[in-house]
């Protein structure tokens, strides 16, 4: 039996569904994103091994180059302000809001030199994705074991000063697309105070005008990015962490609403009154 007519008909039906159904287009683009992540990770891993021979923060420049190309496939544009605040040659802790799987593109778009991320340990086992993260120097934390996580953070605090590293952390702790920021967790702020390095907040506007998991919307759009001025931690102690966290939370939340307030461009309208971080 000749299968080609059936395969052709199935392909045409799939293309028709993608054209007619928002949900079909959404899942097709998500599937493409996953395929891109896996395939690009495999290729980038080979390039990193050939270029640097193993695990090093220098591989992040290679990874960034590959991931930045994703935006052309999805029609995404980045309007970035304050990038110079990331380009200083000193260690710091970078914190940003965390909305969806697309955040990786936003991170790589402005990734400064000698910058690594902190990620949950489960990502290490995602095949080529886990391999490229390992080669890029990502620090993995087992969030189920607090003692292990604290040890990793203490070691990282020493290394970031000795090796002049910038560390990127999502202080909300998980993805959040509710049009507001979740309360921050304390890890990033303890790290900055321990190492006595500044905190640089980075805020991305709401994705809701072009990406919405609930309504299955995924189109092209512009992401506004604001890199805020560094918040110094010199002389601060553990007792100052709550106030430091509260200061960064309020500054980032206010900026998030400001960047996202135009529905035609970025969807979210200014949200409820500011509440203290927890």
Short mmCIF file of C-alpha atoms in Angstrom, two decimals:
data_model
loop_
_atom_site.label_atom_id
_atom_site.label_comp_id
_atom_site.label_asym_id
_atom_site.label_seq_id
_atom_site.Cartn_x
_atom_site.Cartn_y
_atom_site.Cartn_z
CA UNK A 1 0.00 0.00 0.00
CA UNK A 2 1.36 3.41 -1.00
CA UNK A 3 1.63 5.63 2.08
CA UNK A 4 2.61 8.82 0.29
CA UNK A 5 -0.96 10.01 -0.45
CA UNK A 6 -1.89 9.51 3.21
CA UNK A 7 1.22 11.29 4.46
CA UNK A 8 0.62 14.16 2.07
CA UNK A 9 -3.00 14.44 3.17
CA UNK A 10 -1.96 14.38 6.85
CA UNK A 11 0.61 17.11 6.25
CA UNK A 12 -1.91 19.27 4.40
CA UNK A 13 -4.41 18.75 7.21
CA UNK A 14 -1.82 19.76 9.78
CA UNK A 15 -0.96 22.91 7.82
CA UNK A 16 -4.67 23.73 7.56
CA UNK A 17 -5.13 23.31 11.31
CA UNK A 18 -2.16 25.55 12.00
CA UNK A 19 -3.67 28.22 9.76
CA UNK A 20 -7.17 28.00 11.20
CA UNK A 21 -6.65 27.18 14.86
CA UNK A 22 -4.94 29.46 17.38
CA UNK A 23 -4.31 26.47 19.67
CA UNK A 24 -2.71 24.50 16.83
CA UNK A 25 -0.44 27.43 15.99
CA UNK A 26 0.46 27.81 19.65
CA UNK A 27 1.47 24.18 20.11
CA UNK A 28 3.26 24.11 16.77
CA UNK A 29 5.41 27.07 17.83
CA UNK A 30 6.06 25.56 21.27
CA UNK A 31 7.06 22.27 19.61
CA UNK A 32 9.40 24.17 17.27
CA UNK A 33 10.90 25.96 20.27
CA UNK A 34 11.63 22.64 21.99
CA UNK A 35 13.14 21.20 18.81
CA UNK A 36 15.30 24.31 18.41
CA UNK A 37 16.49 24.06 22.01
CA UNK A 38 17.48 20.41 21.64
CA UNK A 39 19.11 20.69 18.22
CA UNK A 40 20.91 23.98 18.90
CA UNK A 41 22.12 22.66 22.27
CA UNK A 42 23.65 19.63 20.55
CA UNK A 43 25.41 21.76 17.92
CA UNK A 44 26.52 24.40 20.44
CA UNK A 45 27.89 21.69 22.76
CA UNK A 46 30.13 20.42 19.97
CA UNK A 47 31.32 23.96 19.21
CA UNK A 48 32.02 24.64 22.91
CA UNK A 49 34.01 21.43 23.28
CA UNK A 50 36.04 22.17 20.17
CA UNK A 51 36.63 25.80 21.15
CA UNK A 52 37.30 25.53 24.88
CA UNK A 53 37.55 21.80 25.62
CA UNK A 54 35.11 21.66 28.54
CA UNK A 55 33.17 23.58 31.19
CA UNK A 56 33.91 27.31 31.30
CA UNK A 57 31.97 30.56 31.55
CA UNK A 58 33.53 31.59 28.23
CA UNK A 59 31.19 29.11 26.53
CA UNK A 60 28.26 31.38 27.40
CA UNK A 61 29.25 33.72 24.54
CA UNK A 62 28.88 30.83 22.09
CA UNK A 63 25.57 29.75 23.59
CA UNK A 64 24.30 33.32 23.51
CA UNK A 65 25.12 33.64 19.81
CA UNK A 66 23.05 30.56 18.97
CA UNK A 67 20.05 31.42 21.15
CA UNK A 68 19.84 35.03 19.94
CA UNK A 69 18.95 33.67 16.50
CA UNK A 70 15.67 32.24 17.87
CA UNK A 71 14.03 35.67 17.82
CA UNK A 72 14.07 35.75 14.02
CA UNK A 73 12.02 32.54 13.85
CA UNK A 74 9.39 34.03 16.16
CA UNK A 75 9.34 37.64 15.02
CA UNK A 76 10.40 38.97 18.42
CA UNK A 77 12.18 42.29 18.90
CA UNK A 78 13.94 43.68 21.97
CA UNK A 79 13.89 47.34 22.98
CA UNK A 80 16.73 47.58 25.53
CA UNK A 81 17.60 50.52 27.75
CA UNK A 82 20.33 50.74 30.37
CA UNK A 83 22.50 47.99 28.88
CA UNK A 84 25.60 49.92 30.01
CA UNK A 85 24.73 49.01 33.62
CA UNK A 86 25.58 45.39 32.77
CA UNK A 87 28.83 46.08 30.96
CA UNK A 88 30.88 47.09 34.00
CA UNK A 89 33.94 44.92 34.62
CA UNK A 90 33.14 43.71 38.13
CA UNK A 91 31.27 40.84 39.78
CA UNK A 92 27.62 41.41 40.58
CA UNK A 93 24.32 39.60 41.09
CA UNK A 94 21.80 40.19 38.30
CA UNK A 95 18.13 39.62 39.12
CA UNK A 96 15.21 39.63 36.68
CA UNK A 97 11.54 38.73 36.47
CA UNK A 98 10.64 35.28 35.16
CA UNK A 99 7.58 34.86 32.91
CA UNK A 100 7.86 31.88 30.56
CA UNK A 101 10.12 29.53 28.63
CA UNK A 102 10.85 32.48 26.32
CA UNK A 103 12.88 34.15 29.08
CA UNK A 104 15.97 32.33 27.84
CA UNK A 105 15.88 34.42 24.65
CA UNK A 106 15.61 37.61 26.69
CA UNK A 107 18.48 36.57 28.94
CA UNK A 108 20.80 35.73 26.05
CA UNK A 109 19.90 38.95 24.24
CA UNK A 110 21.63 41.07 26.90
CA UNK A 111 23.93 38.53 28.54
CA UNK A 112 27.10 40.35 29.68
CA UNK A 113 30.59 38.86 29.62
CA UNK A 114 31.53 36.31 32.28
CA UNK A 115 27.96 35.77 33.40
CA UNK A 116 26.57 32.44 34.63
CA UNK A 117 23.13 31.39 35.83
CA UNK A 118 21.75 29.43 38.73
CA UNK A 119 19.29 26.71 37.73
CA UNK A 120 17.41 23.87 39.34
CA UNK A 121 19.28 20.56 39.29
CA UNK A 122 16.57 18.77 37.28
CA UNK A 123 17.59 20.70 34.14
CA UNK A 124 20.99 18.99 34.17
CA UNK A 125 19.30 15.78 32.97
CA UNK A 126 17.58 17.24 29.89
CA UNK A 127 19.93 15.66 27.39
CA UNK A 128 21.71 18.20 25.13
CA UNK A 129 20.09 21.09 27.02
CA UNK A 130 21.58 19.91 30.31
CA UNK A 131 24.95 19.34 28.65
CA UNK A 132 25.16 22.84 27.16
CA UNK A 133 24.13 24.38 30.48
CA UNK A 134 26.89 22.41 32.22
CA UNK A 135 29.46 23.44 29.62
CA UNK A 136 28.38 27.07 30.03
CA UNK A 137 29.23 27.00 33.71
CA UNK A 138 25.66 27.07 35.05
CA UNK A 139 25.45 26.32 38.79
CA UNK A 140 22.85 23.69 39.61
CA UNK A 141 20.97 23.71 42.90
CA UNK A 142 18.92 20.92 44.42
CA UNK A 143 15.97 22.90 45.74
CA UNK A 144 14.71 19.85 47.64
CA UNK A 145 17.81 19.87 49.88
CA UNK A 146 18.36 23.21 51.55
CA UNK A 147 21.75 22.30 53.02
CA UNK A 148 23.14 21.43 49.58
CA UNK A 149 21.72 24.61 48.06
CA UNK A 150 23.31 26.73 50.79
CA UNK A 151 26.68 25.06 50.21
CA UNK A 152 26.51 25.78 46.48
CA UNK A 153 25.59 29.42 47.15
CA UNK A 154 28.45 29.85 49.65
CA UNK A 155 30.93 28.39 47.17
CA UNK A 156 29.53 30.60 44.42
CA UNK A 157 29.92 33.71 46.57
CA UNK A 158 33.65 33.06 46.83
CA UNK A 159 34.12 32.11 43.19
CA UNK A 160 32.30 35.09 41.75
CA UNK A 161 34.75 37.44 43.47
CA UNK A 162 37.86 35.37 42.72
CA UNK A 163 36.93 34.77 39.07
CA UNK A 164 35.14 38.08 38.39
CA UNK A 165 31.81 36.42 37.62
CA UNK A 166 28.37 37.91 37.22
CA UNK A 167 25.56 35.65 38.45
CA UNK A 168 22.03 35.79 36.98
CA UNK A 169 19.19 34.72 39.29
CA UNK A 170 15.38 34.74 39.02
CA UNK A 171 14.39 35.81 42.56
CA UNK A 172 10.73 34.85 42.06
CA UNK A 173 11.90 31.25 42.03
CA UNK A 174 9.47 30.07 39.33
CA UNK A 175 7.81 31.23 36.12
CA UNK A 176 4.95 33.66 36.59
CA UNK A 177 2.62 35.07 33.93
CA UNK A 178 -0.07 36.63 36.12
CA UNK A 179 0.75 40.22 35.12
CA UNK A 180 2.59 40.98 38.36
CA UNK A 181 5.73 39.93 40.21
CA UNK A 182 5.71 37.14 42.77
CA UNK A 183 7.28 37.81 46.19
CA UNK A 184 11.05 37.42 46.02
CA UNK A 185 13.05 34.68 47.68
CA UNK A 186 16.11 35.70 49.71
CA UNK A 187 18.85 33.62 48.05
CA UNK A 188 20.06 36.21 45.53
CA UNK A 189 20.23 38.92 48.19
CA UNK A 190 22.09 36.75 50.69
CA UNK A 191 24.59 35.95 47.92
CA UNK A 192 25.14 39.62 47.08
CA UNK A 193 25.60 40.59 50.73
CA UNK A 194 27.90 37.64 51.40
CA UNK A 195 30.12 38.56 48.44
CA UNK A 196 29.68 42.32 49.01
CA UNK A 197 28.86 42.85 45.33
CA UNK A 198 26.13 45.07 43.86
CA UNK A 199 22.75 43.88 42.62
CA UNK A 200 21.70 44.85 39.09
CA UNK A 201 17.92 44.51 38.50
CA UNK A 202 16.72 43.73 34.97
CA UNK A 203 13.03 44.05 34.10
CA UNK A 204 11.25 42.59 31.06
CA UNK A 205 7.84 43.90 30.04
CA UNK A 206 4.81 41.63 30.06
CA UNK A 207 4.64 39.05 27.25
CA UNK A 208 0.84 38.89 27.39
CA UNK A 209 0.17 40.79 24.14
CA UNK A 210 1.94 38.11 22.07
CA UNK A 211 2.35 35.07 24.38
CA UNK A 212 -0.40 33.75 26.62
CA UNK A 213 -0.52 30.14 27.77
CA UNK A 214 -4.15 30.34 28.91
CA UNK A 215 -5.54 31.71 25.63
CA UNK A 216 -3.02 29.84 23.46
CA UNK A 217 -1.75 33.07 21.92
CA UNK A 218 1.73 33.11 20.37
CA UNK A 219 2.47 35.79 17.79
CA UNK A 220 5.25 38.27 17.10
CA UNK A 221 5.88 41.20 19.44
CA UNK A 222 8.28 43.61 21.09
CA UNK A 223 9.80 43.01 24.52
CA UNK A 224 10.89 46.10 26.39
CA UNK A 225 13.90 45.61 28.66
CA UNK A 226 15.10 48.03 31.32
CA UNK A 227 18.39 47.49 33.14
CA UNK A 228 18.18 49.49 36.37
CA UNK A 229 21.04 51.14 38.21
CA UNK A 230 23.12 48.88 40.44
CA UNK A 231 22.08 48.63 44.09
CA UNK A 232 25.20 48.63 46.30
CA UNK A 233 25.64 46.13 49.13
CA UNK A 234 28.99 47.29 50.50
CA UNK A 235 28.87 47.27 54.29
CA UNK A 236 25.52 45.48 54.47
CA UNK A 237 24.98 42.40 56.64
CA UNK A 238 22.46 39.60 56.80
CA UNK A 239 20.24 41.84 58.92
CA UNK A 240 19.92 44.20 55.94
CA UNK A 241 18.70 41.53 53.52
CA UNK A 242 14.92 42.10 54.04
CA UNK A 243 15.23 45.83 53.37
CA UNK A 244 17.51 45.22 50.37
CA UNK A 245 15.07 42.70 48.94
CA UNK A 246 12.13 45.05 49.52
CA UNK A 247 13.95 47.92 47.76
CA UNK A 248 14.70 45.83 44.68
CA UNK A 249 11.20 44.35 44.59
CA UNK A 250 9.48 47.73 44.62
CA UNK A 251 11.83 49.18 41.99
CA UNK A 252 11.37 46.21 39.66
CA UNK A 253 7.60 46.01 40.16
CA UNK A 254 7.15 49.70 39.42
CA UNK A 255 9.31 49.39 36.30
CA UNK A 256 7.43 46.26 35.18
CA UNK A 257 4.11 48.11 35.28
CA UNK A 258 5.62 51.11 33.53
CA UNK A 259 7.08 49.02 30.69
CA UNK A 260 3.90 46.96 30.30
CA UNK A 261 1.25 49.64 30.54
CA UNK A 262 0.55 50.02 26.81
CA UNK A 263 -1.82 47.20 25.71
CA UNK A 264 -1.07 47.64 21.99
CA UNK A 265 2.61 46.90 22.54
CA UNK A 266 3.02 44.66 25.54
CA UNK A 267 -0.36 43.75 26.95
CA UNK A 268 -0.38 44.22 30.70
CA UNK A 269 -1.90 47.39 32.14
CA UNK A 270 -0.65 48.87 35.38
CA UNK A 271 -1.59 46.46 38.14
CA UNK A 272 -2.73 46.72 41.75
CA UNK A 273 -1.13 48.85 44.43
CA UNK A 274 2.38 47.91 45.44
CA UNK A 275 2.61 45.36 48.24
CA UNK A 276 5.73 44.56 50.28
CA UNK A 277 7.89 41.64 49.28
CA UNK A 278 7.72 38.55 51.43
#
